[in-house]
Coordinates of N, CA and C in Angstrom, one line a residue:
M1 N -8.5 6.9 6.2 CA -7.9 8.1 5.9 C -6.4 7.9 5.8
T2 N -5.8 8.5 4.8 CA -4.3 8.4 4.5 C -3.5 9.1 5.6
N3 N -2.6 8.4 6.1 CA -1.7 9.0 7.2 C -0.4 9.5 6.5
F4 N -0.4 10.7 6.0 CA 0.7 11.3 5.3 C 1.9 11.5 6.2
P5 N 1.8 11.8 7.4 CA 3.0 11.9 8.3 C 3.7 10.5 8.4
E6 N 2.9 9.5 8.6 CA 3.5 8.1 8.7 C 4.1 7.7 7.3
I7 N 3.5 8.0 6.2 CA 4.0 7.7 4.9 C 5.4 8.5 4.7
T8 N 5.4 9.7 5.1 CA 6.6 10.5 5.0 C 7.7 9.9 5.8
R9 N 7.5 9.5 7.1 CA 8.5 8.9 7.9 C 9.0 7.6 7.3
S10 N 8.1 6.8 6.8 CA 8.5 5.5 6.3 C 9.3 5.7 5.0
F11 N 8.9 6.7 4.2 CA 9.6 7.0 2.9 C 11.0 7.4 3.3
Q12 N 11.2 8.3 4.2 CA 12.5 8.8 4.6 C 13.4 7.7 5.1
E13 N 12.8 6.8 5.9 CA 13.5 5.7 6.4 C 14.0 4.7 5.3
L14 N 13.0 4.4 4.4 CA 13.4 3.5 3.2 C 14.4 4.1 2.3
S15 N 14.2 5.4 2.0 CA 15.2 6.1 1.1 C 16.5 6.2 1.7
G16 N 16.6 6.2 3.0 CA 17.9 6.2 3.7 C 18.6 4.8 3.7
L17 N 17.7 3.8 3.7 CA 18.2 2.4 3.7 C 18.6 1.9 2.3
A18 N 17.9 2.4 1.3 CA 18.1 1.9 -0.1 C 17.9 3.1 -1.0
P19 N 18.8 4.1 -1.0 CA 18.6 5.3 -1.9 C 18.6 5.0 -3.4
E20 N 19.2 3.9 -3.8 CA 19.2 3.5 -5.2 C 17.8 3.3 -5.8
F21 N 16.9 2.9 -4.9 CA 15.5 2.7 -5.4 C 14.9 4.1 -5.9
F22 N 15.4 5.2 -5.4 CA 14.8 6.5 -5.7 C 15.8 7.4 -6.4
M23 N 16.9 7.0 -6.8 CA 17.9 7.8 -7.4 C 17.5 8.3 -8.8
D24 N 18.0 9.5 -9.1 CA 17.9 10.0 -10.5 C 19.0 9.4 -11.3
I25 N 18.8 9.1 -12.5 CA 19.9 8.5 -13.4 C 20.2 9.6 -14.4
R26 N 21.3 10.2 -14.2 CA 21.7 11.4 -15.1 C 23.0 11.1 -15.8
T27 N 23.8 10.2 -15.3 CA 25.1 9.9 -15.9 C 25.3 8.4 -16.1
D28 N 26.4 8.0 -16.8 CA 26.7 6.6 -16.9 C 27.1 6.0 -15.6
D29 N 27.7 6.8 -14.7 CA 28.0 6.2 -13.4 C 26.7 6.0 -12.6
D30 N 25.8 6.9 -12.7 CA 24.5 6.6 -12.1 C 23.8 5.3 -12.6
L31 N 23.9 5.2 -13.9 CA 23.4 4.0 -14.6 C 24.0 2.7 -14.0
A32 N 25.4 2.8 -13.9 CA 26.1 1.6 -13.4 C 25.7 1.3 -12.0
R33 N 25.5 2.3 -11.2 CA 25.2 2.1 -9.8 C 23.7 1.5 -9.7
A34 N 22.8 2.1 -10.5 CA 21.4 1.7 -10.4 C 21.3 0.2 -10.9
T35 N 22.0 -0.1 -12.0 CA 22.0 -1.4 -12.6 C 22.6 -2.4 -11.6
A36 N 23.7 -2.1 -11.0 CA 24.3 -3.0 -10.0 C 23.3 -3.2 -8.8
F37 N 22.7 -2.2 -8.4 CA 21.7 -2.3 -7.3 C 20.6 -3.2 -7.7
L38 N 20.1 -3.1 -8.9 CA 19.0 -3.9 -9.3 C 19.4 -5.4 -9.4
Y39 N 20.6 -5.6 -9.9 CA 21.0 -7.0 -10.0 C 21.2 -7.6 -8.6
T40 N 21.7 -6.8 -7.6 CA 21.8 -7.3 -6.3 C 20.4 -7.5 -5.7
F41 N 19.5 -6.6 -5.9 CA 18.1 -6.8 -5.5 C 17.5 -8.1 -6.0
D42 N 17.7 -8.3 -7.3 CA 17.1 -9.6 -7.9 C 17.8 -10.8 -7.3
F43 N 19.1 -10.8 -7.1 CA 19.8 -11.9 -6.5 C 19.3 -12.2 -5.1
E44 N 19.1 -11.1 -4.3 CA 18.7 -11.3 -2.9 C 17.2 -11.8 -2.8
V45 N 16.4 -11.5 -3.7 CA 14.9 -11.8 -3.5 C 14.5 -13.0 -4.5
K46 N 15.5 -13.6 -5.2 CA 15.2 -14.6 -6.1 C 14.3 -15.7 -5.5
G47 N 13.3 -16.1 -6.2 CA 12.4 -17.1 -5.7 C 11.2 -16.6 -4.9
E48 N 11.3 -15.3 -4.5 CA 10.2 -14.7 -3.8 C 9.3 -13.9 -4.7
E49 N 8.4 -14.5 -5.3 CA 7.5 -13.8 -6.2 C 6.1 -13.9 -5.8
P50 N 5.4 -12.8 -5.7 CA 5.9 -11.5 -5.8 C 6.5 -11.0 -4.5
H51 N 7.5 -10.1 -4.7 CA 8.1 -9.5 -3.5 C 7.5 -8.2 -3.2
P52 N 7.4 -7.8 -1.9 CA 6.8 -6.6 -1.6 C 7.5 -5.3 -2.1
L53 N 8.8 -5.5 -2.5 CA 9.5 -4.3 -3.0 C 9.5 -4.3 -4.5
D54 N 8.9 -5.3 -5.2 CA 8.8 -5.3 -6.6 C 8.4 -4.0 -7.3
P55 N 7.4 -3.3 -6.8 CA 7.0 -2.0 -7.4 C 8.1 -1.0 -7.4
L56 N 8.9 -1.0 -6.4 CA 10.0 0.0 -6.4 C 11.1 -0.5 -7.4
A57 N 11.3 -1.8 -7.5 CA 12.3 -2.3 -8.5 C 11.8 -1.9 -9.9
E58 N 10.5 -2.0 -10.1 CA 9.9 -1.7 -11.4 C 10.1 -0.2 -11.7
L59 N 9.9 0.7 -10.8 CA 10.1 2.1 -11.0 C 11.6 2.4 -11.3
L60 N 12.5 1.7 -10.6 CA 13.9 1.9 -11.0 C 14.2 1.3 -12.4
T61 N 13.6 0.2 -12.7 CA 13.8 -0.3 -14.1 C 13.3 0.6 -15.1
Q62 N 12.2 1.3 -14.9 CA 11.7 2.3 -15.8 C 12.7 3.5 -16.0
R63 N 13.3 3.9 -14.9 CA 14.2 5.0 -14.9 C 15.5 4.6 -15.7
I64 N 15.9 3.4 -15.5 CA 17.1 2.8 -16.2 C 16.8 2.8 -17.7
T65 N 15.6 2.3 -18.0 CA 15.2 2.2 -19.4 C 15.1 3.5 -20.1
A66 N 14.6 4.5 -19.4 CA 14.4 5.9 -19.9 C 15.8 6.5 -20.2
Y67 N 16.7 6.3 -19.2 CA 18.1 6.9 -19.4 C 18.8 6.2 -20.6
E68 N 18.7 4.9 -20.7 CA 19.3 4.2 -21.8 C 18.7 4.6 -23.1
A69 N 17.4 4.8 -23.2 CA 16.8 5.3 -24.4 C 17.3 6.6 -24.8
R70 N 17.6 7.5 -23.9 CA 18.1 8.8 -24.2 C 19.6 8.8 -24.5
R71 N 20.3 8.0 -23.8 CA 21.8 7.9 -23.9 C 22.2 7.1 -25.1
F72 N 21.5 6.0 -25.4 CA 21.9 5.1 -26.4 C 20.7 4.9 -27.4
P73 N 20.3 5.9 -28.1 CA 19.2 5.8 -29.0 C 19.4 4.8 -30.1
V74 N 18.4 4.0 -30.4 CA 18.5 3.0 -31.4 C 17.8 3.6 -32.7
P75 N 18.6 3.7 -33.8 CA 18.0 4.3 -35.0 C 16.9 3.4 -35.5
D76 N 15.9 4.0 -36.2 CA 14.9 3.2 -36.8 C 15.5 2.3 -37.8
A77 N 15.0 1.1 -37.9 CA 15.4 0.1 -38.8 C 14.2 -0.4 -39.6
D78 N 14.4 -0.5 -40.9 CA 13.3 -1.0 -41.7 C 13.6 -2.5 -42.0
G79 N 12.7 -3.1 -42.8 CA 12.8 -4.5 -43.1 C 14.1 -5.0 -43.6
P80 N 14.7 -4.4 -44.6 CA 16.0 -4.8 -45.2 C 17.1 -4.7 -44.1
D81 N 17.1 -3.6 -43.4 CA 18.1 -3.4 -42.3 C 18.0 -4.5 -41.3
M82 N 16.7 -4.8 -40.9 CA 16.5 -5.8 -39.9 C 17.0 -7.2 -40.4
L83 N 16.6 -7.5 -41.6 CA 17.0 -8.8 -42.2 C 18.6 -8.9 -42.2
A84 N 19.2 -7.8 -42.7 CA 20.7 -7.8 -42.8 C 21.3 -8.0 -41.4
F85 N 20.7 -7.3 -40.4 CA 21.2 -7.5 -39.0 C 21.1 -8.9 -38.5
L86 N 19.9 -9.5 -38.7 CA 19.7 -10.8 -38.2 C 20.6 -11.9 -39.0
L87 N 20.8 -11.7 -40.2 CA 21.7 -12.5 -41.0 C 23.1 -12.4 -40.4
Q88 N 23.5 -11.2 -40.1 CA 24.9 -11.0 -39.6 C 25.1 -11.6 -38.3
Q89 N 24.0 -11.5 -37.4 CA 24.1 -12.0 -36.1 C 24.3 -13.5 -36.0
R90 N 23.9 -14.3 -37.0 CA 23.9 -15.7 -36.9 C 25.2 -16.4 -37.0
P91 N 26.1 -16.2 -37.9 CA 26.1 -15.7 -39.2 C 25.4 -16.7 -40.2
L92 N 24.7 -16.2 -41.1 CA 23.9 -17.0 -41.9 C 23.9 -16.6 -43.4
T93 N 24.1 -17.5 -44.3 CA 24.1 -17.1 -45.7 C 22.7 -16.9 -46.2
Q94 N 22.5 -16.2 -47.3 CA 21.2 -16.1 -48.0 C 20.7 -17.5 -48.4
Q95 N 21.7 -18.3 -48.9 CA 21.3 -19.7 -49.3 C 20.7 -20.5 -48.2
A96 N 21.4 -20.4 -47.0 CA 20.9 -21.2 -45.9 C 19.6 -20.7 -45.4
L97 N 19.4 -19.3 -45.4 CA 18.1 -18.8 -45.0 C 17.0 -19.2 -46.0
A98 N 17.3 -19.2 -47.3 CA 16.4 -19.7 -48.3 C 15.9 -21.1 -48.1
A99 N 16.9 -22.0 -47.8 CA 16.6 -23.4 -47.5 C 15.7 -23.5 -46.3
A100 N 16.0 -22.7 -45.3 CA 15.3 -22.8 -44.0 C 13.9 -22.3 -44.0
T101 N 13.6 -21.2 -44.9 CA 12.4 -20.5 -44.9 C 11.5 -20.9 -46.1
G102 N 12.1 -21.4 -47.2 CA 11.3 -21.6 -48.4 C 11.2 -20.3 -49.3
I103 N 11.9 -19.3 -48.9 CA 11.9 -18.1 -49.7 C 13.1 -18.2 -50.6
P104 N 12.9 -18.0 -51.9 CA 14.0 -18.2 -52.8 C 15.1 -17.2 -52.5
Q105 N 16.4 -17.7 -52.7 CA 17.5 -16.9 -52.4 C 17.5 -15.6 -53.2
S106 N 17.1 -15.6 -54.5 CA 17.0 -14.4 -55.3 C 16.0 -13.4 -54.7
T107 N 15.0 -13.9 -54.1 CA 14.0 -13.0 -53.4 C 14.6 -12.4 -52.2
I108 N 15.4 -13.2 -51.4 CA 16.1 -12.6 -50.2 C 17.1 -11.6 -50.6
S109 N 17.8 -11.8 -51.7 CA 18.7 -10.8 -52.2 C 18.0 -9.5 -52.6
D110 N 16.9 -9.7 -53.3 CA 16.1 -8.5 -53.7 C 15.6 -7.7 -52.5
L111 N 15.1 -8.5 -51.5 CA 14.6 -7.8 -50.3 C 15.8 -7.0 -49.6
L112 N 16.9 -7.6 -49.5 CA 18.1 -6.9 -48.9 C 18.5 -5.7 -49.7
R113 N 18.4 -5.8 -51.0 CA 18.8 -4.7 -51.8 C 17.7 -3.6 -52.1
R114 N 16.6 -3.9 -51.5 CA 15.4 -3.0 -51.6 C 14.8 -2.9 -53.0
R115 N 15.0 -4.0 -53.7 CA 14.5 -4.1 -55.0 C 13.1 -4.7 -55.0
R116 N 12.7 -5.2 -53.9 CA 11.4 -5.8 -53.7 C 10.9 -5.6 -52.3
A117 N 9.6 -5.4 -52.2 CA 9.0 -5.1 -50.9 C 8.7 -6.4 -50.2
F118 N 8.8 -6.4 -48.9 CA 8.4 -7.6 -48.1 C 6.9 -7.8 -48.2
T119 N 6.5 -9.0 -48.3 CA 5.1 -9.4 -48.3 C 4.8 -9.9 -46.9
A120 N 3.5 -10.0 -46.6 CA 3.1 -10.6 -45.3 C 3.7 -12.0 -45.2
D121 N 3.7 -12.8 -46.3 CA 4.2 -14.1 -46.2 C 5.7 -14.2 -45.9
H122 N 6.5 -13.2 -46.5 CA 7.9 -13.2 -46.2 C 8.1 -12.9 -44.7
A123 N 7.3 -11.9 -44.3 CA 7.5 -11.4 -42.9 C 7.1 -12.6 -41.9
R124 N 6.1 -13.3 -42.2 CA 5.7 -14.4 -41.4 C 6.7 -15.5 -41.3
K125 N 7.3 -15.9 -42.5 CA 8.3 -16.9 -42.6 C 9.6 -16.5 -41.9
L126 N 10.0 -15.2 -42.1 CA 11.2 -14.7 -41.5 C 11.0 -14.6 -40.0
G127 N 9.9 -14.1 -39.6 CA 9.6 -13.9 -38.1 C 9.6 -15.3 -37.4
A128 N 9.0 -16.3 -38.1 CA 9.0 -17.6 -37.5 C 10.5 -18.2 -37.4
F129 N 11.2 -18.0 -38.4 CA 12.6 -18.5 -38.4 C 13.5 -17.8 -37.4
F130 N 13.5 -16.5 -37.4 CA 14.3 -15.7 -36.4 C 13.7 -15.6 -35.1
Q131 N 12.5 -16.0 -34.9 CA 11.7 -15.9 -33.7 C 11.6 -14.5 -33.2
V132 N 11.2 -13.6 -34.1 CA 10.9 -12.2 -33.9 C 9.5 -11.9 -34.4
N133 N 9.1 -10.7 -34.0 CA 7.8 -10.2 -34.5 C 7.8 -10.0 -36.0
P134 N 6.9 -10.6 -36.8 CA 6.9 -10.4 -38.2 C 6.8 -9.0 -38.6
G135 N 6.2 -8.2 -37.8 CA 6.0 -6.7 -38.1 C 7.3 -6.0 -38.2
M136 N 8.4 -6.6 -37.8 CA 9.7 -5.9 -37.9 C 10.1 -5.8 -39.3
F137 N 9.6 -6.6 -40.2 CA 10.0 -6.6 -41.6 C 9.1 -5.8 -42.5
L138 N 7.9 -5.4 -42.0 CA 7.0 -4.7 -42.8 C 7.0 -3.2 -42.6

């Protein structure tokens, strides 16, 4: 039988010792505090896998992720946008990408300009080269 009074006492004690595990994240300051706590937790328990407090750290991670998704939404990106972003991040020319993937430079240009649709073969080659999910291009 579950001992709810004991659970309540233990929860109150734990939340007093480490309130960050249970905090709501409503502001950027809350986010900074929660993130700093999570980094500290990770540093303190490194090498102890699994750690008994991992489920609480996971719940905090989920709240951090949910806040970041609301606060910093990422716009939807299609294949051409994704390819342009990845080229910009390297930085990589269309010619260099063509040489590395076997996709003709003119085809890469057409893909970026939305004159041509990505094929499964393009997605597979680009995914392998950039080490991303090929579905990002389709």
